XYZ file of C-alpha atoms in Angstrom:
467
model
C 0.000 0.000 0.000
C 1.527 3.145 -1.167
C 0.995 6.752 0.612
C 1.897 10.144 -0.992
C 1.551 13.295 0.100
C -1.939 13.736 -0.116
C -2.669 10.133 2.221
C -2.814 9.971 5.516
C -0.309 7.022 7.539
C -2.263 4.873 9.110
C -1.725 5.235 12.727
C -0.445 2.875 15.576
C -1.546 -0.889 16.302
C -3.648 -3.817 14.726
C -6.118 -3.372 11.893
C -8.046 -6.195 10.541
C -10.383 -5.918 7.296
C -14.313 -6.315 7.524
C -16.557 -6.190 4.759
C -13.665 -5.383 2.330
C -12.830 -2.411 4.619
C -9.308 -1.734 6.836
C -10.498 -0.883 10.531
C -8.394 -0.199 13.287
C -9.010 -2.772 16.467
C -9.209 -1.713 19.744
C -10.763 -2.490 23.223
C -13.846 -1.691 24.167
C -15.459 -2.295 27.932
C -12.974 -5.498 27.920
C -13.911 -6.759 24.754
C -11.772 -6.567 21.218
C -13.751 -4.321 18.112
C -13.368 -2.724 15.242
C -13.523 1.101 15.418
C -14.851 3.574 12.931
C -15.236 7.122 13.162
C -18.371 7.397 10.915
C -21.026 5.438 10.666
C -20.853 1.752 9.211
C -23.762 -0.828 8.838
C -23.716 -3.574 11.551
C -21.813 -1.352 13.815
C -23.006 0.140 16.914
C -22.591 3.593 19.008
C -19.926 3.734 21.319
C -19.462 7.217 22.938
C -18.287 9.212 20.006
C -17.277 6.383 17.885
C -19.024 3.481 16.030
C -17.616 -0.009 16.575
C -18.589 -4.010 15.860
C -17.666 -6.703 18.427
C -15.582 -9.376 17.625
C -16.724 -12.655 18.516
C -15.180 -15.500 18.867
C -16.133 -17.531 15.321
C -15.375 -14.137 13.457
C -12.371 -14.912 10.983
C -10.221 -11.727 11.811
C -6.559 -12.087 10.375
C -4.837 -9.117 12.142
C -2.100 -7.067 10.830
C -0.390 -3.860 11.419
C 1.728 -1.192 9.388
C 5.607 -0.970 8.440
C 6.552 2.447 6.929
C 9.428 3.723 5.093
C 9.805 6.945 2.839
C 11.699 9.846 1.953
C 11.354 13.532 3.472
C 13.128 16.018 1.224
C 14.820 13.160 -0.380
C 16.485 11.724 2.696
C 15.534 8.238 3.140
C 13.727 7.596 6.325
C 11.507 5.390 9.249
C 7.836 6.680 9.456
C 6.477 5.975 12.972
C 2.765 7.521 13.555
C 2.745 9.225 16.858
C -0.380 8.379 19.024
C -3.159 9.787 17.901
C -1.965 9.578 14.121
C -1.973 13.507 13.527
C 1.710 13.800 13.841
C 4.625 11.489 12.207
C 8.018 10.450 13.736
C 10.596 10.245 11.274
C 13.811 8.036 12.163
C 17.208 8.806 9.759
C 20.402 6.768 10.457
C 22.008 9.868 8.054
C 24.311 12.095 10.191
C 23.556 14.481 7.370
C 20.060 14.803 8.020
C 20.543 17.546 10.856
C 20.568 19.638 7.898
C 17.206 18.822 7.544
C 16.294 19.934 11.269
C 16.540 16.143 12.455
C 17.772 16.111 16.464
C 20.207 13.070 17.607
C 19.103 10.931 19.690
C 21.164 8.087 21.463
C 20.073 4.742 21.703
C 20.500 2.067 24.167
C 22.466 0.088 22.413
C 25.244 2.403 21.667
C 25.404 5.340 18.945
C 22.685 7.466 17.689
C 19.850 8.008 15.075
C 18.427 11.239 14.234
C 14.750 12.268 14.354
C 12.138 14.821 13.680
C 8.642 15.093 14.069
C 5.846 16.428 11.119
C 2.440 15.977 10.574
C 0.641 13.406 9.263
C 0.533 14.666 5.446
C 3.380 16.658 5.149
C 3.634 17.661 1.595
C 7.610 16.890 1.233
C 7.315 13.607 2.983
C 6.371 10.156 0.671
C 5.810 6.790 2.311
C 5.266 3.613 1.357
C 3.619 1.614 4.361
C 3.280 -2.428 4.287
C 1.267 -4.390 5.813
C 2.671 -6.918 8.520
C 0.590 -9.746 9.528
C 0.425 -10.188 13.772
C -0.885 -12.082 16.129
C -4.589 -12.444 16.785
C -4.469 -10.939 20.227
C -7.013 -12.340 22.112
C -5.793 -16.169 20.910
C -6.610 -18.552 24.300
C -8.117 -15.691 25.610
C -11.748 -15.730 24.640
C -13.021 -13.654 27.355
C -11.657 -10.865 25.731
C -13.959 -11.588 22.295
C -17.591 -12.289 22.370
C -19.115 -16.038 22.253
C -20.403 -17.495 18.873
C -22.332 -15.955 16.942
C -23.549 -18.810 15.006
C -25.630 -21.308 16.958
C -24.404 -23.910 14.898
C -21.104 -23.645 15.670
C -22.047 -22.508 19.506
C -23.295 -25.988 19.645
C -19.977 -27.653 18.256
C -18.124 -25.536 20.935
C -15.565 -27.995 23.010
C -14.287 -26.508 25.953
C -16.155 -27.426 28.020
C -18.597 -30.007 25.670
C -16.270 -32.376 24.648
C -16.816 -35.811 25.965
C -14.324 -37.979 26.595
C -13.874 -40.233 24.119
C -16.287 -38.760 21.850
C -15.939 -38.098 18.437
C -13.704 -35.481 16.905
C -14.900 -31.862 16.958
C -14.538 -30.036 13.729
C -13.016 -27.257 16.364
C -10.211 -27.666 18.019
C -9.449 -27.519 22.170
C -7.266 -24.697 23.173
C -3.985 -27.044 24.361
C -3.454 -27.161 27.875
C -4.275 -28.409 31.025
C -7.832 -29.955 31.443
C -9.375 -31.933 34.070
C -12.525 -34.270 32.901
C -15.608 -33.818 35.573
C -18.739 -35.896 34.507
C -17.293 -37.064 31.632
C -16.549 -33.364 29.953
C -13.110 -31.762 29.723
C -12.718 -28.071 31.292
C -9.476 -25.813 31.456
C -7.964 -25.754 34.441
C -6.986 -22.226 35.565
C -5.153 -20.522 38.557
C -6.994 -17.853 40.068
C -6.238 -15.997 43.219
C -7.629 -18.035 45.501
C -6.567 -21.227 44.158
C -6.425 -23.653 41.432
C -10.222 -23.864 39.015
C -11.990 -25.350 36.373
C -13.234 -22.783 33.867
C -16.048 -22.923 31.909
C -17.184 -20.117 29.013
C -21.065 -20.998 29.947
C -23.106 -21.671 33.120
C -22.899 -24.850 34.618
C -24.349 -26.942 37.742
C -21.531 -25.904 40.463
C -20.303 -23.351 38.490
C -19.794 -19.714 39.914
C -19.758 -16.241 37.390
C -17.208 -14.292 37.935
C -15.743 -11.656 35.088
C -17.153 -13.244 31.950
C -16.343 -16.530 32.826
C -17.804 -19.357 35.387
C -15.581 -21.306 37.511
C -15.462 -24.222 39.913
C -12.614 -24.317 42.850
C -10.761 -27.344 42.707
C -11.305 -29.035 46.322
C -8.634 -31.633 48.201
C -11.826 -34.069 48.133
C -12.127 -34.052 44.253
C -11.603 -37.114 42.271
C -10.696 -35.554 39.141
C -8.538 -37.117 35.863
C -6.100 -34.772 34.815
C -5.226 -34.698 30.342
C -2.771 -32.465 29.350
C -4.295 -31.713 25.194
C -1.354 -30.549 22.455
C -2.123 -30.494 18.830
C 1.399 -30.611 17.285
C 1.775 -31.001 13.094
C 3.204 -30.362 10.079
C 3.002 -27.061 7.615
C 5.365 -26.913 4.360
C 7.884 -29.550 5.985
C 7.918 -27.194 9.568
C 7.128 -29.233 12.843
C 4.437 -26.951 14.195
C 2.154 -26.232 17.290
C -1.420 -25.696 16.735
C -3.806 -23.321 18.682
C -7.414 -22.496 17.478
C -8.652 -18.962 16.945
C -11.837 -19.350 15.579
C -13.881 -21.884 14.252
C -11.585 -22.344 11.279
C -8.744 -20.552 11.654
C -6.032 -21.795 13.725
C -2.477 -20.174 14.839
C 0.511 -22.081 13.985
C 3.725 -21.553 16.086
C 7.518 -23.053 15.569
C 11.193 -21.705 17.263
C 12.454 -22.972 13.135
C 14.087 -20.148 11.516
C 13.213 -20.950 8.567
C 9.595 -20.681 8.611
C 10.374 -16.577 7.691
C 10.589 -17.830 4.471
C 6.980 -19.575 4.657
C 5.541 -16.633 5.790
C 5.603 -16.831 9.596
C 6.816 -13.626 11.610
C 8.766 -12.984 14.556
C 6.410 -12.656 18.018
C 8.226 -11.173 20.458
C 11.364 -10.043 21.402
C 13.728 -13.152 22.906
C 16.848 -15.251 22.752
C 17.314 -17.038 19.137
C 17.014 -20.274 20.350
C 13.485 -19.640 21.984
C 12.338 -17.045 19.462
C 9.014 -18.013 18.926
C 7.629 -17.056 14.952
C 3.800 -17.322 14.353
C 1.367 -17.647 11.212
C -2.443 -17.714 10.746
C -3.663 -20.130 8.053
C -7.254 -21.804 7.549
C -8.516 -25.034 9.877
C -8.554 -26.723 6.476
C -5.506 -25.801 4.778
C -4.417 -28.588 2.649
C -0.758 -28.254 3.873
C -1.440 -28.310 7.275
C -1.637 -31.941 8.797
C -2.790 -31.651 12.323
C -2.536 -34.172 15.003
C -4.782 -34.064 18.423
C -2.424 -35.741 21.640
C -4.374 -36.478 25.449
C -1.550 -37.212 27.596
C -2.094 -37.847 31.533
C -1.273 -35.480 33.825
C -0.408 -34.116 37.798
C -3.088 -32.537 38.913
C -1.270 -28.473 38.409
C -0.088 -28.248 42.224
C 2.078 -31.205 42.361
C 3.562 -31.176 38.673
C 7.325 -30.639 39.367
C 6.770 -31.403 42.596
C 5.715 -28.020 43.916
C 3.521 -27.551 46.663
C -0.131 -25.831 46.139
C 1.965 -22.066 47.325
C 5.584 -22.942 47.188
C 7.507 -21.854 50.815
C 8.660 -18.153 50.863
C 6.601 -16.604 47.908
C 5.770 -13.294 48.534
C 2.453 -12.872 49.448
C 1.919 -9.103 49.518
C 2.678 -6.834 46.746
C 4.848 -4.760 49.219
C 6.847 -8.406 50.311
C 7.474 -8.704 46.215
C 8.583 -5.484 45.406
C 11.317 -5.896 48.193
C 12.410 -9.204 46.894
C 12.374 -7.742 43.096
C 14.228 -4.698 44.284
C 17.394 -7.346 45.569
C 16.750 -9.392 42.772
C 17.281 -6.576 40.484
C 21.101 -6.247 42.052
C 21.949 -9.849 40.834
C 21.028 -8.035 37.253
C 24.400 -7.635 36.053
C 25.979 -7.971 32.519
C 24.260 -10.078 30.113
C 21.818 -11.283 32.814
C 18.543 -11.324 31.747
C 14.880 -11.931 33.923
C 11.397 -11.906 33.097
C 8.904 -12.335 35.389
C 5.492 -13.060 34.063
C 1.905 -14.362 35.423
C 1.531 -17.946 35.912
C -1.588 -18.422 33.743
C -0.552 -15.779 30.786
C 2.974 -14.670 30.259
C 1.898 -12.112 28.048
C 1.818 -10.624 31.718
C 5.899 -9.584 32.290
C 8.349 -7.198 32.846
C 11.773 -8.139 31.860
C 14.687 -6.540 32.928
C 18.264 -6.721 30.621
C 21.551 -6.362 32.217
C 24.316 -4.178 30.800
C 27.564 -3.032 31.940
C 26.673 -0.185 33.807
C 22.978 0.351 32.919
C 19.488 -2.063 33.281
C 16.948 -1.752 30.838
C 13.154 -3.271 31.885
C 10.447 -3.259 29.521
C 6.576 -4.210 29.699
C 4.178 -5.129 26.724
C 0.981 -2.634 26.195
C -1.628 -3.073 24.484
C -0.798 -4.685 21.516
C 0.242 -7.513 23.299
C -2.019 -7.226 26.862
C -5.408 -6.728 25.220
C -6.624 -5.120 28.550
C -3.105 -3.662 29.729
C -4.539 -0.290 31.292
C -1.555 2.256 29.613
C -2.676 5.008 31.650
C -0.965 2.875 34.946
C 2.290 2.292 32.889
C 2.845 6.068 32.239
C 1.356 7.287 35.150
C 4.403 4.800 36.911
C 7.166 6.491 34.940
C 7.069 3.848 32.547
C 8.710 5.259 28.835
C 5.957 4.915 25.533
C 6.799 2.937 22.988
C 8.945 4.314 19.976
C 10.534 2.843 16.507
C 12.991 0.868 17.536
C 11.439 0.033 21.247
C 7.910 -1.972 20.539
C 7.588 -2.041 24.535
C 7.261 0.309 27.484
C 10.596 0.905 29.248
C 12.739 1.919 31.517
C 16.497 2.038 32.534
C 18.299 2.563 35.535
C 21.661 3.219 36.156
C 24.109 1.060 38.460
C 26.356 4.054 39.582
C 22.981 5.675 41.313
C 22.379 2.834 43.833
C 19.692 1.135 45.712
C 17.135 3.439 45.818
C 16.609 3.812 41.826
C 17.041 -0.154 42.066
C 13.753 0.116 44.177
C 11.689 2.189 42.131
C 12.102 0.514 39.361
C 11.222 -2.366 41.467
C 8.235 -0.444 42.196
C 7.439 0.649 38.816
C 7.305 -2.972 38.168
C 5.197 -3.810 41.124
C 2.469 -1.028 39.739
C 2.644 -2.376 36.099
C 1.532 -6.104 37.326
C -0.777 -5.445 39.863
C -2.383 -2.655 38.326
C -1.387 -2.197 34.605
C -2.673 -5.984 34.062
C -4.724 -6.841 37.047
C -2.206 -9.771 38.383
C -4.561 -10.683 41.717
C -1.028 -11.238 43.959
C 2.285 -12.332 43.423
C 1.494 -15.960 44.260
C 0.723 -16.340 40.413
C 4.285 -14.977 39.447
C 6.635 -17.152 38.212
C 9.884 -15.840 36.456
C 12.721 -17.686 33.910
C 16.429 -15.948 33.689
C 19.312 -16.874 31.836
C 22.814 -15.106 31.183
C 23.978 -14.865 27.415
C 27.699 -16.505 26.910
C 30.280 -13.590 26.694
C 31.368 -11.897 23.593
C 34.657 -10.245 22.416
C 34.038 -6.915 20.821
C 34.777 -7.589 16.848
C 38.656 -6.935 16.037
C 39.452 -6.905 19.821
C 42.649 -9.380 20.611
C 42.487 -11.950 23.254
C 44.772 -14.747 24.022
C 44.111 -18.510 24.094
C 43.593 -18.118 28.104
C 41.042 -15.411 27.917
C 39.303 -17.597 25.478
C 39.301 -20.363 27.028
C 37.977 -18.299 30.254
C 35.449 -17.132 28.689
C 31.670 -16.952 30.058
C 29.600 -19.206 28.284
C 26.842 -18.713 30.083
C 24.093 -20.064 32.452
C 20.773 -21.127 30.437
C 18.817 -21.241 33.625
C 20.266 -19.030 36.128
C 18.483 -19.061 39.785
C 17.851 -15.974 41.407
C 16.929 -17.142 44.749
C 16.005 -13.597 45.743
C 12.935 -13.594 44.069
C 11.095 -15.998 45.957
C 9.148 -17.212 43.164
C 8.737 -20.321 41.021
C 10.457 -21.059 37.664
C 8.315 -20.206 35.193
């Protein structure tokens, strides 16, 4: 999709197309829509906007924009502001101060330059592509609405499935289920304990926030299944997750499924990148297999106790075992502490010589992520070449910085993405193998000294379980 001068740049975060039609997708009272600002048939009145519910059986492949384009001939990065009415452009051209462009360092050493116009700028040209991402609200139906169709309501299986039954056309979300009178539900940790979840009412079932659940008692007899649907798509070993009621999400850590159209989700180590790709239920190169393998009931897998000994229990206990965890964050250290039941739900905190970055998704990754917490916390918007909210603090100013960022991180869990306590934390931390700078000399002893790492480094300070 080309934009000249007299187009507007699409803004910030996911569209998806309806009827034909590019709409941006946002949340709405909880629940993912697509937004207009005029008036569009089958949508509804929402303050002063017009927006349609998704639900969960809508096919919605989302995507997002890339832009690149010249500004007085100087070949630049177009990032819409928020708000779309103004345009950050990003030049790696020393020249372009000329231009009025401002230098800006980066984190990871040297600078880019940048400048801000408005969205239409006569001298500016971009050409914007479309990126496919992540359907958001993917094992998270709550955040969609049910079925629309009560055909396919009716060939819903989670909960509905009887054991041993015959196949659904639709896919179970993998995960943990336990099977209660013969029908499998998710099991879920809440706050109180461990659940079974169901998306409608059911005898011993309680509402609570769009969904019903039952609290999993010492006296229940329950079989534990642990469902995976693993396969095959263009020669890639695959993992298969549902996202409607025929379109399905595959995920691999193979590199070479770029080239087969998958792309990058998230921001990690190479060898647990994850890269992600929406195709059809029925795609013909797609074999998909459907595994029920036995499992611990949730508390004793690993052998962990219900509430492992010495997990904080108060938000003020955590953010004083974060704050001397955050010390251990040295060079090449890396920690990310997430929720138990959707690591979507992290901060993650980089080590560097003398600095620590920390970063935290938004919204286009925590569907109900409440932004205003994150900057109201001190927490840094997201930019071009920073897709998260961040933050960095420096070793030389000591122990107090060390505990508000500690703090900052406290306020983005508990209230940024409604975490219920830090008993349903759990964290994973590694540190990368060391690295000579290129065209530094070293002898054969320094090499063979060398750091090579730790790919699961403890950091008893936390308190909390591996993740």
């Amino acid at each position: 999709m080309d934009h000249t001068a007299s187009n507007l740049v699409p803004g910030p975060g996911l569209y998806a197309t309806h009827d034909g039609v590019v709409y941006p997708l946002r949340v709405h009272d909880g629940r993912w829509a697509f937004r207009s600002a005029s008036p569009v048939r089958g949508f509804v009145v929402d303050h002063d906007v017009y927006i349609r519910p998704i639900a969960i059986d809508d096919e919605v492949e989302c995507f997002g924009f890339e832009h690149t384009g010249a500004y007085r001939g100087l070949p630049v990065h177009v990032a819409p502001r928020p708000g779309g009415a103004g345009l950050l452009l990003v030049s790696t051209d020393r020249s372009s101060a000329d231009l009025g462009f401002t230098a800006e360092a980066l984190r990871r050493g040297g600078n880019d330059w940048r400048k801000t116009v408005t969205n239409g700028d006569p001298e500016l040209t971009v050409t914007s592509t479309r990126v496919r991402k992540p359907t958001p609200w993917e094992g998270h139906p709550e955040e969609v609405l049910p079925p629309r169709e009560p055909a396919q309501a009716s060939a819903r299986t989670a909960p509905g499935k009887r054991s041993g039954a015959a196949t659904s056309p639709r896919l179970q979300a993998p995960g943990l289920y336990a099977v209660l009178d013969g029908l499998d539900y998710p099991v879920v940790r809440r706050s109180t304990g461990w659940a079974l979840r169901s998306e409608e009412p059911r005898p011993g079932f309680v509402p609570q926030r769009g969904e019903h659940l039952r609290m999993i008692t010492p006296e229940d007899q329950l079989a534990y299944v642990t469902i995976l649907h693993p396969g095959t798509y263009r020669e890639l070993s695959v993992r298969v997750r549902p996202t409607s009621a025929h379109a399905v999400q595959l995920s691999t850590r193979d590199r070479r499924s770029v080239d087969r159209g998958f792309v990058q989700f998230g921001f990690e180590r190479p060898e647990i990148q994850e890269y992600v790709h929406s195709v059809a239920r029925d795609d013909p190169e797609l074999q998909v297999r459907t595994t029920r393998a036995p499992s611990a009931p949730p508390w004793l897998r690993n052998e962990r106790e219900r509430t492992p000994t010495g997990v904080p229990t108060t938000w003020s206990d955590f953010a004083g075992a974060l704050a001397a965890a955050l010390e251990q964050v040295t060079d090449r250290v890396f920690v990310i502490v997430s929720a138990s039941g959707d690591t979507r739900r992290y901060v993650q905190f980089a080590g560097r010589p003398d600095v620590m970055d920390a970063e935290a998704p938004g919204r286009s990754v925590v569907a109900d992520a409440d932004e205003r917490v994150l900057r109201g916390a001190g927490w840094t918007p997201p930019g071009p070449s920073q897709p998260n909210w961040s933050a960095t603090a420096r070793r030389h100013d000591g122990r107090p910085v060390t505990r508000a960022l500690a703090e900052m991180s406290v306020t983005v869990l508990r209230d940024g993405y409604s975490v219920e306590s830090p008993r349903l934390l759990t964290y994973t931390a590694w540190r990368d193998p060391q690295v000579f700078p290129d065209g530094a000399s070293y002898t054969a002893e320094q090499w063979e000294a060398r750091d090579l790492g730790t790919a699961a480094l403890e950091i008893p300070a936390l308190r909390l379980p591996r993740g």
